[in-house]
Short mmCIF file of C-alpha atoms in Angstrom, two decimals:
data_model
loop_
_atom_site.label_atom_id
_atom_site.label_comp_id
_atom_site.label_asym_id
_atom_site.label_seq_id
_atom_site.Cartn_x
_atom_site.Cartn_y
_atom_site.Cartn_z
CA MET I 13 -75.65 12.70 149.55
CA SER I 14 -76.89 13.32 153.10
CA ILE I 15 -79.38 11.19 155.02
CA ILE I 16 -82.08 12.51 157.34
CA GLN I 17 -83.05 9.92 159.94
CA GLU I 18 -85.34 11.77 162.36
CA LYS I 19 -89.02 12.50 161.79
CA THR I 20 -89.19 15.20 159.10
CA VAL I 21 -92.01 17.50 157.94
CA GLY I 22 -92.39 17.81 154.18
CA ALA I 23 -91.83 21.58 154.16
CA LYS I 24 -88.53 21.21 156.02
CA LEU I 25 -87.48 18.40 153.73
CA LEU I 26 -88.12 20.62 150.71
CA ALA I 27 -86.08 23.42 152.27
CA GLU I 28 -83.20 21.03 152.93
CA CYS I 29 -83.32 19.84 149.31
CA LEU I 30 -83.23 23.42 147.97
CA LYS I 31 -80.35 24.27 150.27
CA GLU I 32 -78.42 21.24 149.01
CA GLN I 33 -79.01 22.40 145.43
CA GLY I 34 -77.30 25.69 146.27
CA VAL I 35 -80.48 27.80 146.27
CA THR I 36 -79.93 31.08 148.14
CA VAL I 37 -82.86 33.13 146.83
CA VAL I 38 -86.51 32.23 146.24
CA PHE I 39 -89.03 34.51 144.54
CA GLY I 40 -92.75 34.22 145.21
CA ILE I 41 -95.68 35.15 147.38
CA VAL I 42 -95.27 33.04 150.53
CA GLY I 43 -92.01 31.94 152.11
CA ILE I 44 -90.25 28.88 153.44
CA PRO I 45 -87.30 28.70 155.87
CA VAL I 46 -83.57 28.46 155.16
CA VAL I 47 -83.44 30.58 151.98
CA GLU I 48 -83.74 34.33 151.42
CA PHE I 49 -87.26 34.99 150.23
CA ILE I 50 -88.32 37.92 148.03
CA GLY I 51 -92.07 38.29 148.38
CA PHE I 52 -93.70 39.80 145.30
CA ARG I 53 -97.13 41.33 144.85
CA ASN I 54 -98.01 39.07 141.94
CA GLU I 55 -96.81 35.60 140.94
CA GLN I 56 -96.27 36.71 137.35
CA SER I 57 -93.49 39.10 138.31
CA ALA I 58 -92.03 36.57 140.73
CA SER I 59 -91.91 33.94 138.00
CA TYR I 60 -90.26 36.40 135.59
CA ALA I 61 -87.65 37.15 138.26
CA ALA I 62 -86.92 33.44 138.69
CA GLY I 63 -86.37 33.02 134.95
CA ALA I 64 -84.05 36.02 134.82
CA TRP I 65 -82.13 34.64 137.81
CA GLY I 66 -81.59 31.43 135.86
CA PHE I 67 -80.16 33.36 132.91
CA LEU I 68 -77.90 35.49 135.09
CA THR I 69 -76.55 32.70 137.30
CA GLY I 70 -76.66 29.62 135.06
CA ARG I 71 -78.50 27.81 137.87
CA PRO I 72 -82.29 27.42 138.08
CA GLY I 73 -84.15 30.35 139.55
CA VAL I 74 -86.82 29.21 142.02
CA CYS I 75 -90.35 30.59 142.22
CA LEU I 76 -92.76 29.55 144.96
CA THR I 77 -96.50 30.09 144.58
CA VAL I 78 -99.74 29.10 146.20
CA SER I 79 -102.12 26.68 144.50
CA GLY I 80 -104.70 27.29 141.77
CA PRO I 81 -104.63 30.96 140.72
CA GLY I 82 -101.04 31.27 141.95
CA VAL I 83 -99.98 28.54 139.53
CA ILE I 84 -101.94 30.12 136.69
CA HIS I 85 -100.12 33.41 137.28
CA GLY I 86 -96.82 31.54 137.44
CA LEU I 87 -97.45 30.00 134.02
CA ALA I 88 -96.44 33.35 132.53
CA GLY I 89 -92.91 32.93 133.83
CA LEU I 90 -92.79 29.26 132.82
CA GLY I 91 -93.74 30.13 129.26
CA ASN I 92 -91.24 32.98 129.16
CA ALA I 93 -88.43 30.77 130.48
CA GLN I 94 -89.35 27.97 128.09
CA VAL I 95 -89.17 30.15 124.98
CA ASN I 96 -86.01 31.95 126.16
CA CYS I 97 -84.38 28.63 127.22
CA TRP I 98 -83.67 29.68 130.81
CA PRO I 99 -83.41 27.26 133.76
CA MET I 100 -86.16 27.75 136.32
CA VAL I 101 -88.09 25.68 138.85
CA LEU I 102 -91.64 26.59 139.85
CA ILE I 103 -92.80 25.02 143.12
CA SER I 104 -96.45 25.25 144.09
CA GLY I 105 -98.66 23.95 146.82
CA SER I 106 -101.83 22.08 145.87
CA SER I 107 -104.94 20.57 147.40
CA ASP I 108 -104.50 17.61 149.74
CA THR I 109 -104.33 14.30 147.92
CA THR I 110 -107.33 13.14 149.97
CA GLN I 111 -109.42 15.96 148.45
CA GLU I 112 -108.60 15.35 144.79
CA ASP I 113 -111.62 15.83 142.51
CA MET I 114 -113.76 16.87 145.50
CA GLY I 115 -113.65 20.59 144.76
CA GLY I 116 -110.93 21.43 147.25
CA PHE I 117 -109.71 24.95 147.96
CA GLN I 118 -108.09 26.35 144.79
CA GLU I 119 -108.04 22.85 143.33
CA LEU I 120 -106.48 22.64 139.87
CA ARG I 121 -104.83 19.91 137.85
CA GLN I 122 -101.56 21.77 138.19
CA VAL I 123 -99.11 19.21 136.84
CA GLU I 124 -101.18 18.93 133.66
CA ALA I 125 -101.48 22.72 133.41
CA CYS I 126 -97.71 23.20 133.68
CA ARG I 127 -96.55 20.24 131.59
CA GLN I 128 -96.82 21.92 128.18
CA TYR I 129 -94.65 24.83 129.37
CA THR I 130 -91.92 22.77 131.04
CA LYS I 131 -89.25 20.16 130.39
CA TYR I 132 -90.40 18.22 133.44
CA ALA I 133 -93.50 18.51 135.64
CA ALA I 134 -94.22 16.13 138.50
CA ARG I 135 -95.82 15.53 141.87
CA PRO I 136 -93.77 13.32 144.21
CA GLY I 137 -95.42 9.98 144.88
CA SER I 138 -94.80 10.44 148.60
CA ILE I 139 -93.07 12.75 151.08
CA GLU I 140 -90.01 10.52 150.88
CA GLN I 141 -89.81 11.07 147.13
CA ILE I 142 -89.50 14.88 147.41
CA PRO I 143 -85.65 14.80 147.20
CA PHE I 144 -85.76 12.67 144.04
CA VAL I 145 -88.19 15.03 142.27
CA VAL I 146 -86.27 18.14 143.35
CA GLU I 147 -82.97 16.75 142.08
CA LYS I 148 -84.50 15.65 138.79
CA ALA I 149 -86.13 19.04 138.27
CA PHE I 150 -82.84 20.90 138.82
CA ARG I 151 -80.95 18.47 136.61
CA THR I 152 -83.52 18.63 133.82
CA ALA I 153 -83.67 22.44 133.98
CA THR I 154 -79.94 22.79 133.29
CA TYR I 155 -78.95 19.77 131.19
CA GLY I 156 -79.24 19.91 127.40
CA ARG I 157 -81.19 22.96 126.32
CA PRO I 158 -82.03 24.81 129.58
CA GLY I 159 -85.66 25.36 130.48
CA PRO I 160 -88.28 25.45 133.25
CA CYS I 161 -89.55 22.60 135.44
CA TYR I 162 -92.48 22.30 137.84
CA ILE I 163 -92.82 20.58 141.23
CA ASP I 164 -96.28 20.07 142.74
CA LEU I 165 -96.59 19.64 146.51
CA PRO I 166 -100.00 18.74 147.99
CA GLY I 167 -100.91 20.26 151.34
CA ASP I 168 -100.70 16.94 153.16
CA TYR I 169 -97.11 16.52 151.87
CA ILE I 170 -96.11 20.01 153.03
CA GLN I 171 -97.60 19.67 156.51
CA GLY I 172 -97.25 15.92 156.84
CA ALA I 173 -94.19 14.12 158.15
CA THR I 174 -92.24 10.93 157.49
CA SER I 175 -90.33 8.81 160.00
CA ARG I 176 -88.39 6.90 157.34
CA LYS I 177 -84.79 7.57 156.41
CA VAL I 178 -84.67 10.06 153.56
CA SER I 179 -81.67 10.69 151.30
CA ILE I 180 -81.02 14.28 150.18
CA HIS I 181 -79.45 14.29 146.73
CA ARG I 182 -76.26 16.28 146.28
CA GLN I 183 -76.17 19.43 144.19
CA VAL I 184 -76.58 18.76 140.50
CA PRO I 185 -73.13 19.12 138.90
CA GLU I 186 -72.49 21.30 135.88
CA ALA I 187 -74.03 19.91 132.71
CA PRO I 188 -71.78 17.67 130.58
CA LYS I 189 -70.16 19.46 127.64
CA TYR I 190 -69.33 17.99 124.28
CA GLN I 191 -67.77 19.05 121.00
CA ALA I 192 -69.27 18.96 117.54
CA ASP I 193 -68.46 16.16 115.10
CA PRO I 194 -64.97 17.00 113.68
CA ARG I 195 -66.18 16.12 110.18
CA ASP I 196 -68.91 18.76 110.43
CA VAL I 197 -66.37 21.28 111.73
CA GLU I 198 -64.16 20.66 108.69
CA VAL I 199 -67.07 21.42 106.35
CA ALA I 200 -67.92 24.59 108.28
CA VAL I 201 -64.32 25.80 108.23
CA GLN I 202 -64.11 25.32 104.48
CA VAL I 203 -67.34 27.29 104.01
CA LEU I 204 -65.92 30.20 106.01
CA ARG I 205 -62.54 30.13 104.28
CA THR I 206 -64.19 30.48 100.87
CA ALA I 207 -66.97 32.91 101.84
CA LYS I 208 -66.84 36.43 100.43
CA ASN I 209 -69.39 37.91 102.84
CA PRO I 210 -69.15 35.98 106.15
CA LEU I 211 -71.04 36.99 109.29
CA ILE I 212 -71.14 35.73 112.89
CA ILE I 213 -74.44 36.12 114.76
CA VAL I 214 -74.07 36.07 118.56
CA GLY I 215 -77.27 35.06 120.35
CA LYS I 216 -78.30 35.11 123.99
CA GLY I 217 -77.55 31.37 124.11
CA ALA I 218 -73.89 32.36 123.76
CA ALA I 219 -74.31 34.79 126.65
CA TYR I 220 -75.94 32.10 128.79
CA ALA I 221 -73.16 29.63 127.91
CA ARG I 222 -70.46 32.06 129.13
CA SER I 223 -68.73 31.79 125.75
CA GLU I 224 -67.39 35.34 125.62
CA LYS I 225 -63.71 34.38 125.88
CA GLU I 226 -63.86 31.90 123.01
CA ILE I 227 -66.02 34.12 120.78
CA ASN I 228 -63.80 37.16 121.29
CA HIS I 229 -60.78 35.04 120.36
CA LEU I 230 -62.51 33.75 117.22
CA ILE I 231 -63.45 37.25 116.03
CA ASP I 232 -60.10 38.85 116.91
CA SER I 233 -58.06 36.06 115.30
CA THR I 234 -60.08 35.87 112.06
CA GLY I 235 -61.36 39.42 111.54
CA LEU I 236 -64.88 38.15 110.90
CA PRO I 237 -67.66 40.74 111.37
CA PHE I 238 -70.36 39.97 113.93
CA LEU I 239 -73.94 40.89 114.70
CA PRO I 240 -75.36 40.49 118.23
CA THR I 241 -78.99 39.70 118.89
CA PRO I 242 -80.59 41.97 121.53
CA MET I 243 -79.57 39.85 124.53
CA GLY I 244 -76.38 38.68 122.87
CA LYS I 245 -75.09 42.26 123.13
CA GLY I 246 -71.95 42.51 125.22
CA VAL I 247 -70.63 38.99 124.61
CA VAL I 248 -68.31 40.97 122.37
CA SER I 249 -68.35 44.68 123.13
CA ASP I 250 -70.72 46.72 120.98
CA THR I 251 -67.82 49.15 120.47
CA HIS I 252 -65.65 46.46 118.83
CA PRO I 253 -64.64 47.64 115.32
CA LEU I 254 -66.10 44.47 113.76
CA CYS I 255 -69.58 44.93 115.29
CA VAL I 256 -72.04 45.60 112.46
CA ALA I 257 -75.21 46.00 114.55
CA ALA I 258 -75.79 49.47 113.09
CA ALA I 259 -76.01 47.90 109.62
CA ARG I 260 -78.07 44.88 110.65
CA SER I 261 -80.40 44.61 107.65
CA LYS I 262 -77.64 45.00 105.09
CA ALA I 263 -75.33 42.58 106.93
CA LEU I 264 -78.01 39.88 106.93
CA ALA I 265 -79.15 40.44 103.35
CA LYS I 266 -75.66 40.46 101.85
CA ALA I 267 -74.09 37.61 103.84
CA ASP I 268 -73.19 34.46 101.92
CA ALA I 269 -72.15 32.51 105.05
CA ILE I 270 -73.49 32.93 108.58
CA VAL I 271 -72.27 31.34 111.80
CA LEU I 272 -75.23 31.13 114.16
CA LEU I 273 -74.00 31.02 117.79
CA GLY I 274 -76.76 30.30 120.30
CA ALA I 275 -79.50 31.95 118.27
CA ARG I 276 -82.49 30.44 116.50
CA LEU I 277 -83.89 31.07 113.04
CA ASN I 278 -87.17 32.35 114.47
CA TRP I 279 -89.06 35.61 113.99
CA ILE I 280 -86.16 37.66 115.35
CA LEU I 281 -83.96 36.46 112.47
CA HIS I 282 -86.81 36.44 109.95
CA PHE I 283 -86.99 32.62 110.03
CA GLY I 284 -83.74 32.60 108.03
CA MET I 285 -85.75 33.25 104.89
CA SER I 286 -85.41 35.40 101.79
CA PRO I 287 -85.30 38.31 101.19
CA ARG I 288 -84.01 39.21 104.69
CA ILE I 289 -81.39 36.43 104.44
CA HIS I 290 -80.36 35.30 100.97
CA LYS I 291 -81.73 31.92 99.94
CA ASP I 292 -78.25 30.76 98.90
CA CYS I 293 -76.57 31.86 102.12
CA LYS I 294 -74.90 28.94 103.91
CA ILE I 295 -75.76 28.92 107.60
CA ILE I 296 -73.51 27.15 110.10
CA GLN I 297 -75.78 26.43 113.04
CA VAL I 298 -74.12 25.98 116.45
CA ASP I 299 -76.64 24.76 119.03
CA ILE I 300 -76.80 22.50 122.08
CA CYS I 301 -80.15 21.10 120.96
CA PRO I 302 -80.14 18.65 117.99
CA GLU I 303 -83.87 19.16 117.48
CA GLU I 304 -83.27 22.82 116.66
CA ILE I 305 -81.06 21.99 113.69
CA ARG I 306 -82.53 22.83 110.27
CA ASN I 307 -85.62 24.52 111.66
CA ASN I 308 -87.08 26.71 108.89
CA ARG I 309 -84.23 26.17 106.40
CA GLU I 310 -81.27 23.92 105.54
CA THR I 311 -78.18 24.52 107.70
CA LEU I 312 -74.76 23.02 108.40
CA PRO I 313 -75.10 21.56 111.92
CA LEU I 314 -72.52 21.88 114.68
CA VAL I 315 -74.22 20.33 117.68
CA GLY I 316 -72.44 20.86 120.98
CA ASP I 317 -71.41 23.29 123.68
CA ILE I 318 -70.87 26.74 122.17
CA SER I 319 -67.56 27.38 123.92
CA LEU I 320 -66.09 24.07 122.77
CA VAL I 321 -67.45 24.34 119.21
CA VAL I 322 -66.19 27.91 118.80
CA SER I 323 -62.75 26.71 119.93
CA GLN I 324 -62.94 23.98 117.28
CA LEU I 325 -63.75 26.58 114.63
CA ALA I 326 -60.94 28.85 115.79
CA GLU I 327 -58.49 25.97 115.59
CA GLY I 328 -59.67 25.06 112.10
CA LEU I 329 -59.39 28.68 110.98
CA LYS I 330 -55.88 29.15 112.38
CA GLY I 331 -53.90 31.29 109.95
CA TYR I 332 -57.05 32.53 108.19
CA GLN I 333 -57.69 36.29 108.15
CA TYR I 334 -60.74 37.88 106.56
CA SER I 335 -59.77 40.89 104.47
CA GLN I 336 -60.66 44.15 106.18
CA GLN I 337 -60.70 45.72 102.72
CA SER I 338 -63.40 43.40 101.40
CA PRO I 339 -66.28 45.10 99.51
CA TYR I 340 -68.75 43.57 102.00
CA LEU I 341 -67.06 45.02 105.06
CA LYS I 342 -66.54 48.40 103.36
CA GLU I 343 -70.23 48.52 102.44
CA LEU I 344 -71.26 47.68 106.00
CA LYS I 345 -68.96 50.31 107.49
CA ALA I 346 -70.34 52.92 105.14
CA LYS I 347 -73.87 52.03 106.21
CA ILE I 348 -72.85 52.17 109.88
CA HIS I 349 -71.37 55.62 109.34
CA ALA I 350 -74.53 56.87 107.61
CA ASN I 351 -76.83 55.47 110.29
CA THR I 352 -74.63 56.88 113.07
CA GLU I 353 -74.73 60.34 111.51
CA SER I 354 -78.51 60.12 111.18
CA ASN I 355 -78.85 59.20 114.85
CA GLU I 356 -76.52 62.01 115.92
CA LYS I 357 -78.95 64.51 114.40
CA ARG I 358 -81.83 62.92 116.30
CA TYR I 359 -79.89 63.12 119.55
CA LYS I 360 -79.67 66.91 119.16
CA ASP I 361 -83.39 67.48 118.55
CA ASP I 362 -84.36 70.24 121.03
CA SER I 363 -88.12 70.07 120.47
CA ILE I 364 -90.45 69.66 123.46
CA PRO I 365 -91.98 67.15 124.12
CA MET I 366 -88.78 65.20 123.56
CA SER I 367 -88.24 62.38 121.09
CA TYR I 368 -87.09 58.88 122.03
CA HIS I 369 -83.60 59.54 120.69
CA ARG I 370 -83.17 62.78 122.66
CA VAL I 371 -84.31 61.05 125.84
CA PHE I 372 -81.95 58.14 125.29
CA SER I 373 -79.07 60.50 124.48
CA GLU I 374 -79.48 62.28 127.83
CA ILE I 375 -79.61 58.95 129.67
CA LYS I 376 -76.70 57.39 127.77
CA GLN I 377 -74.33 60.24 128.68
CA ARG I 378 -74.73 59.45 132.38
CA LEU I 379 -74.74 55.66 132.57
CA PRO I 380 -71.62 53.88 133.85
CA GLU I 381 -70.09 51.24 131.56
CA ASP I 382 -70.93 48.43 133.98
CA VAL I 383 -74.62 49.36 134.25
CA VAL I 384 -77.24 46.61 134.00
CA ILE I 385 -80.00 47.66 131.59
CA VAL I 386 -83.49 46.19 131.72
CA SER I 387 -85.55 47.21 128.71
CA GLU I 388 -89.16 46.58 127.79
CA GLY I 389 -91.87 48.26 125.81
CA ALA I 390 -92.62 48.67 122.15
CA ASN I 391 -90.79 51.64 120.63
CA THR I 392 -88.92 52.14 123.92
CA MET I 393 -87.22 48.75 123.73
CA ASP I 394 -86.71 48.64 119.97
CA ILE I 395 -85.06 52.06 119.73
CA ALA I 396 -83.09 51.66 122.98
CA ARG I 397 -81.51 48.49 121.60
CA THR I 398 -79.83 50.55 118.86
CA VAL I 399 -78.68 53.34 121.18
CA PHE I 400 -77.20 51.82 124.33
CA ASP I 401 -73.89 50.01 123.92
CA MET I 402 -73.15 46.95 126.05
CA TYR I 403 -69.54 46.24 126.94
CA SER I 404 -69.89 42.98 128.87
CA PRO I 405 -72.23 39.96 128.59
CA ARG I 406 -75.46 39.34 130.48
CA LEU I 407 -75.92 42.99 131.44
CA ARG I 408 -78.96 43.50 129.23
CA LEU I 409 -82.37 41.97 129.88
CA ASP I 410 -85.37 42.63 127.68
CA ALA I 411 -88.68 41.16 126.54
CA GLY I 412 -86.73 38.36 124.86
CA THR I 413 -87.81 35.79 122.31
CA PHE I 414 -91.33 35.56 123.76
CA ALA I 415 -91.68 39.38 123.47
CA THR I 416 -93.25 39.41 126.94
CA MET I 417 -94.52 42.72 128.29
CA GLY I 418 -94.54 43.13 132.06
CA VAL I 419 -91.17 41.51 132.75
CA GLY I 420 -89.42 44.76 133.66
CA MET I 421 -89.87 44.90 137.42
CA GLY I 422 -89.33 41.17 137.96
CA PHE I 423 -86.18 41.26 135.86
CA SER I 424 -84.96 44.39 137.67
CA VAL I 425 -85.41 42.87 141.11
CA ALA I 426 -83.60 39.68 140.07
CA ALA I 427 -80.79 41.65 138.42
CA GLN I 428 -80.23 43.84 141.48
CA MET I 429 -80.29 40.80 143.78
CA PHE I 430 -77.55 39.24 141.64
CA HIS I 431 -75.53 42.35 140.71
CA THR I 432 -75.22 43.76 144.21
CA ASN I 433 -72.36 46.08 143.25
CA ARG I 434 -73.77 47.39 139.98
CA LYS I 435 -76.47 49.90 139.20
CA VAL I 436 -79.61 48.42 137.61
CA VAL I 437 -81.50 50.80 135.34
CA ALA I 438 -84.83 49.81 133.80
CA ILE I 439 -85.81 51.82 130.72
CA VAL I 440 -89.44 50.95 130.10
CA GLY I 441 -92.45 52.21 128.20
CA ASP I 442 -95.44 53.51 130.15
CA SER I 443 -97.68 50.69 128.95
CA ALA I 444 -95.14 47.99 129.84
CA PHE I 445 -94.51 49.54 133.25
CA GLY I 446 -98.23 49.37 134.00
CA PHE I 447 -98.13 45.57 133.92
CA SER I 448 -96.09 45.35 137.12
CA ALA I 449 -95.81 48.83 138.61
CA MET I 450 -96.77 47.75 142.14
CA GLU I 451 -93.62 45.64 142.32
CA LEU I 452 -92.00 48.96 143.21
CA GLU I 453 -93.22 48.18 146.71
CA THR I 454 -91.43 44.82 146.49
CA ALA I 455 -88.19 46.55 145.52
CA ALA I 456 -88.59 49.18 148.23
CA ARG I 457 -89.27 46.53 150.87
CA ALA I 458 -86.16 44.64 149.76
CA LYS I 459 -84.18 47.91 149.90
CA LEU I 460 -83.09 47.68 146.28
CA PRO I 461 -81.88 51.05 144.85
CA LEU I 462 -83.32 50.47 141.38
CA VAL I 463 -83.58 53.25 138.83
CA ILE I 464 -86.78 52.99 136.76
CA ILE I 465 -87.07 55.37 133.81
CA VAL I 466 -90.60 55.40 132.40
CA VAL I 467 -90.63 56.72 128.83
CA ASN I 468 -94.16 58.09 128.79
CA ASN I 469 -95.93 58.79 125.50
CA ASN I 470 -99.43 58.39 126.98
CA GLY I 471 -100.09 55.17 125.15
CA ILE I 472 -99.26 51.79 123.68
CA TYR I 473 -96.99 52.55 120.70
CA HIS I 474 -98.74 55.93 120.24
CA GLY I 475 -100.72 58.10 122.64
CA LEU I 476 -102.60 61.39 122.58
CA ASP I 477 -101.80 64.72 124.19
CA HIS I 478 -104.20 66.31 126.69
CA GLY I 479 -106.04 68.37 124.10
CA GLU I 480 -106.59 65.55 121.61
CA PHE I 481 -107.51 63.10 124.37
CA ASN I 482 -110.10 65.42 125.96
CA LYS I 483 -111.81 66.37 122.71
CA THR I 484 -112.12 62.74 121.56
CA PRO I 485 -115.33 60.97 122.69
CA ILE I 486 -114.62 57.96 124.89
CA GLU I 487 -116.16 55.59 122.35
CA SER I 488 -113.80 56.96 119.68
CA LEU I 489 -110.57 56.82 121.66
CA PRO I 490 -107.94 54.57 120.04
CA PRO I 491 -107.40 51.38 122.04
CA THR I 492 -103.75 52.37 122.26
CA ALA I 493 -104.49 55.60 124.16
CA LEU I 494 -103.74 55.81 127.89
CA LEU I 495 -104.57 58.62 130.30
CA PRO I 496 -102.26 61.54 129.45
CA GLU I 497 -99.45 62.39 131.85
CA THR I 498 -100.17 59.65 134.39
CA ARG I 499 -97.93 60.32 137.41
CA TYR I 500 -96.08 57.03 137.67
CA ASP I 501 -93.36 58.84 139.60
CA MET I 502 -95.73 59.29 142.54
CA ILE I 503 -95.80 55.52 143.12
CA ALA I 504 -92.12 55.79 144.06
CA ASP I 505 -92.96 58.51 146.58
CA ALA I 506 -95.77 56.36 147.96
CA VAL I 507 -93.41 53.47 148.80
CA GLY I 508 -90.66 55.63 150.27
CA GLY I 509 -88.59 56.07 147.14
CA LYS I 510 -87.99 59.18 145.07
CA GLY I 511 -90.04 60.19 142.03
CA TYR I 512 -89.13 62.66 139.30
CA PHE I 513 -91.53 64.13 136.72
CA VAL I 514 -89.59 65.65 133.82
CA ARG I 515 -90.29 67.27 130.46
CA THR I 516 -87.00 68.81 129.28
CA PRO I 517 -83.49 67.44 128.58
CA GLU I 518 -82.10 69.47 131.46
CA GLU I 519 -84.66 68.11 133.92
CA LEU I 520 -84.09 64.58 132.65
CA GLY I 521 -80.31 64.77 132.92
CA SER I 522 -80.51 66.10 136.46
CA ALA I 523 -83.05 63.48 137.56
CA VAL I 524 -81.09 60.57 136.07
CA GLN I 525 -77.87 61.73 137.74
CA GLN I 526 -79.57 62.08 141.13
CA ALA I 527 -81.16 58.65 140.74
CA LEU I 528 -77.82 57.04 139.84
CA ASN I 529 -76.22 58.61 142.90
CA GLU I 530 -78.88 57.16 145.24
CA THR I 531 -77.56 54.15 147.15
CA GLU I 532 -80.51 53.23 149.37
CA LYS I 533 -83.83 54.22 147.80
CA LEU I 534 -85.35 53.29 144.47
CA SER I 535 -86.07 56.06 141.98
CA VAL I 536 -88.67 56.49 139.24
CA VAL I 537 -88.04 59.04 136.52
CA ASN I 538 -91.28 59.70 134.62
CA VAL I 539 -90.26 61.45 131.39
CA MET I 540 -92.84 62.85 128.99
CA ILE I 541 -92.15 62.45 125.26
CA LYS I 542 -94.00 63.09 122.01
CA PRO I 543 -97.27 61.11 122.13
CA GLY I 544 -97.26 60.17 118.46
CA GLY I 545 -100.98 60.71 117.83
CA LYS I 546 -103.38 58.58 115.84
CA LYS I 547 -100.86 56.80 113.66
CA LYS I 548 -101.45 53.49 111.95
CA LEU I 549 -99.65 50.64 113.69
CA GLU I 550 -97.27 48.62 111.54
CA PHE I 551 -94.92 45.86 112.69
CA GLY I 552 -92.09 44.18 110.81
CA TRP I 553 -92.77 40.83 112.47
CA MET I 554 -96.27 40.68 110.98
CA SER I 555 -95.00 40.00 107.46
CA ASN I 556 -95.40 36.35 106.53
CA PRO I 557 -92.25 34.44 105.54
CA GLU I 558 -92.06 32.49 102.34
CA PRO I 559 -93.62 29.04 102.75
CA LYS I 560 -91.32 26.09 103.34
CA LEU I 561 -91.12 23.75 100.37
#
């Protein structure tokens, strides 16, 4: 703990506190001294970047916004970080305390507005209390289940000064880790030893917890099959022989025992309910948050740090080996083989405009193994998840549990700032890209050599081709239709990057390779695919689960 004795302005005090907490990058609209500042065009994207930074680093990402509307825009990132359980701290200026309730410039009850989306939201009681609030926000964001926090700083605190001695709190240490109750571990081990159709589900909580070493050991030593959630991909390589992602539905429906590692029984896992997951399936739930246990259905709880709990399970299962000739595993491998063959045919489809699978096949052939993939969109993200293999953890960022559209550019900037020696490739739908396209200027200004591939079907889920669009009266256009062949690639040219407009596999392959070889400029590859037409929209997540009894 350091002590500042001379007269100190609030803004400088805040900067000193952030520096002490190890903050090296701040995302936002306006800057403060000491730290590297990445100025965005919109607070939404900046707040998304801060959340992604928290996931990638394990330390809170920091977003700085102006008051009022800036805070409202930043709420998007708070909500996204809250649902995804990522550590983040939003810091915003506010009206002077002497102007409260007087209709001050951009006045808003900001602490109240942010409280429902955060673990902790506060305004320091004085300039001297800024270090206390900063330390508590960083500690709260990382301890227990990670999440976002908010710090409110009135204008008279930022510009005002204190002559009193002020203590700067030291950097928040790593969160305490604890094991699960040994009695619960014994029950879970017995369930797995007697299960005929066991399955491990690896969630993004396992990726955040850096549990890859322990989980790989558990799977390799026991022979248990595993299924990664979208952002849990890479904790164990997707090419591991026990990965059953290509038979996801069958693996879930047939399992009689599931180990849930850092994943929740929410909409992504069908609320754990029948028929997607059998009603008699025993679920061993490993989670850091006791309140999450038994949400939506009865489970066997193992509350604790994932790495430590997985090590407990591995120790209890020492000597156990799941039969690789089991009917369950044979059935899953047969399904994987059938689905793989089906996809191989789609990859070879030579029709123009191209299909999603043909586009992804051309991209996949050229990506390095250590690429960082950012994925968002509707069909773009869903199909890409099944095509692109991840070999290492935390190299895939997508719309996440909150299914947030518009995160792509913010995530890409954060990922490239963190992974300075890796290539970051964003594969996004045209609708999703439109949410934050002007952040290309942010990336260009920061000299980030991002590769943005816009999979353009002229619409949201489904679009129309030129002919169908032009002959349809405006009042009859589907709400999903966007202007055909919008030249998103030209935005890259406008900010000093390089844009590519492609229609064929050959053009796409060439453009992607050139973009990957670029080391200084960002690239946007705008690839036209089959629009889809006036199809009825149907979504698996819209089906209602069985009611809880």
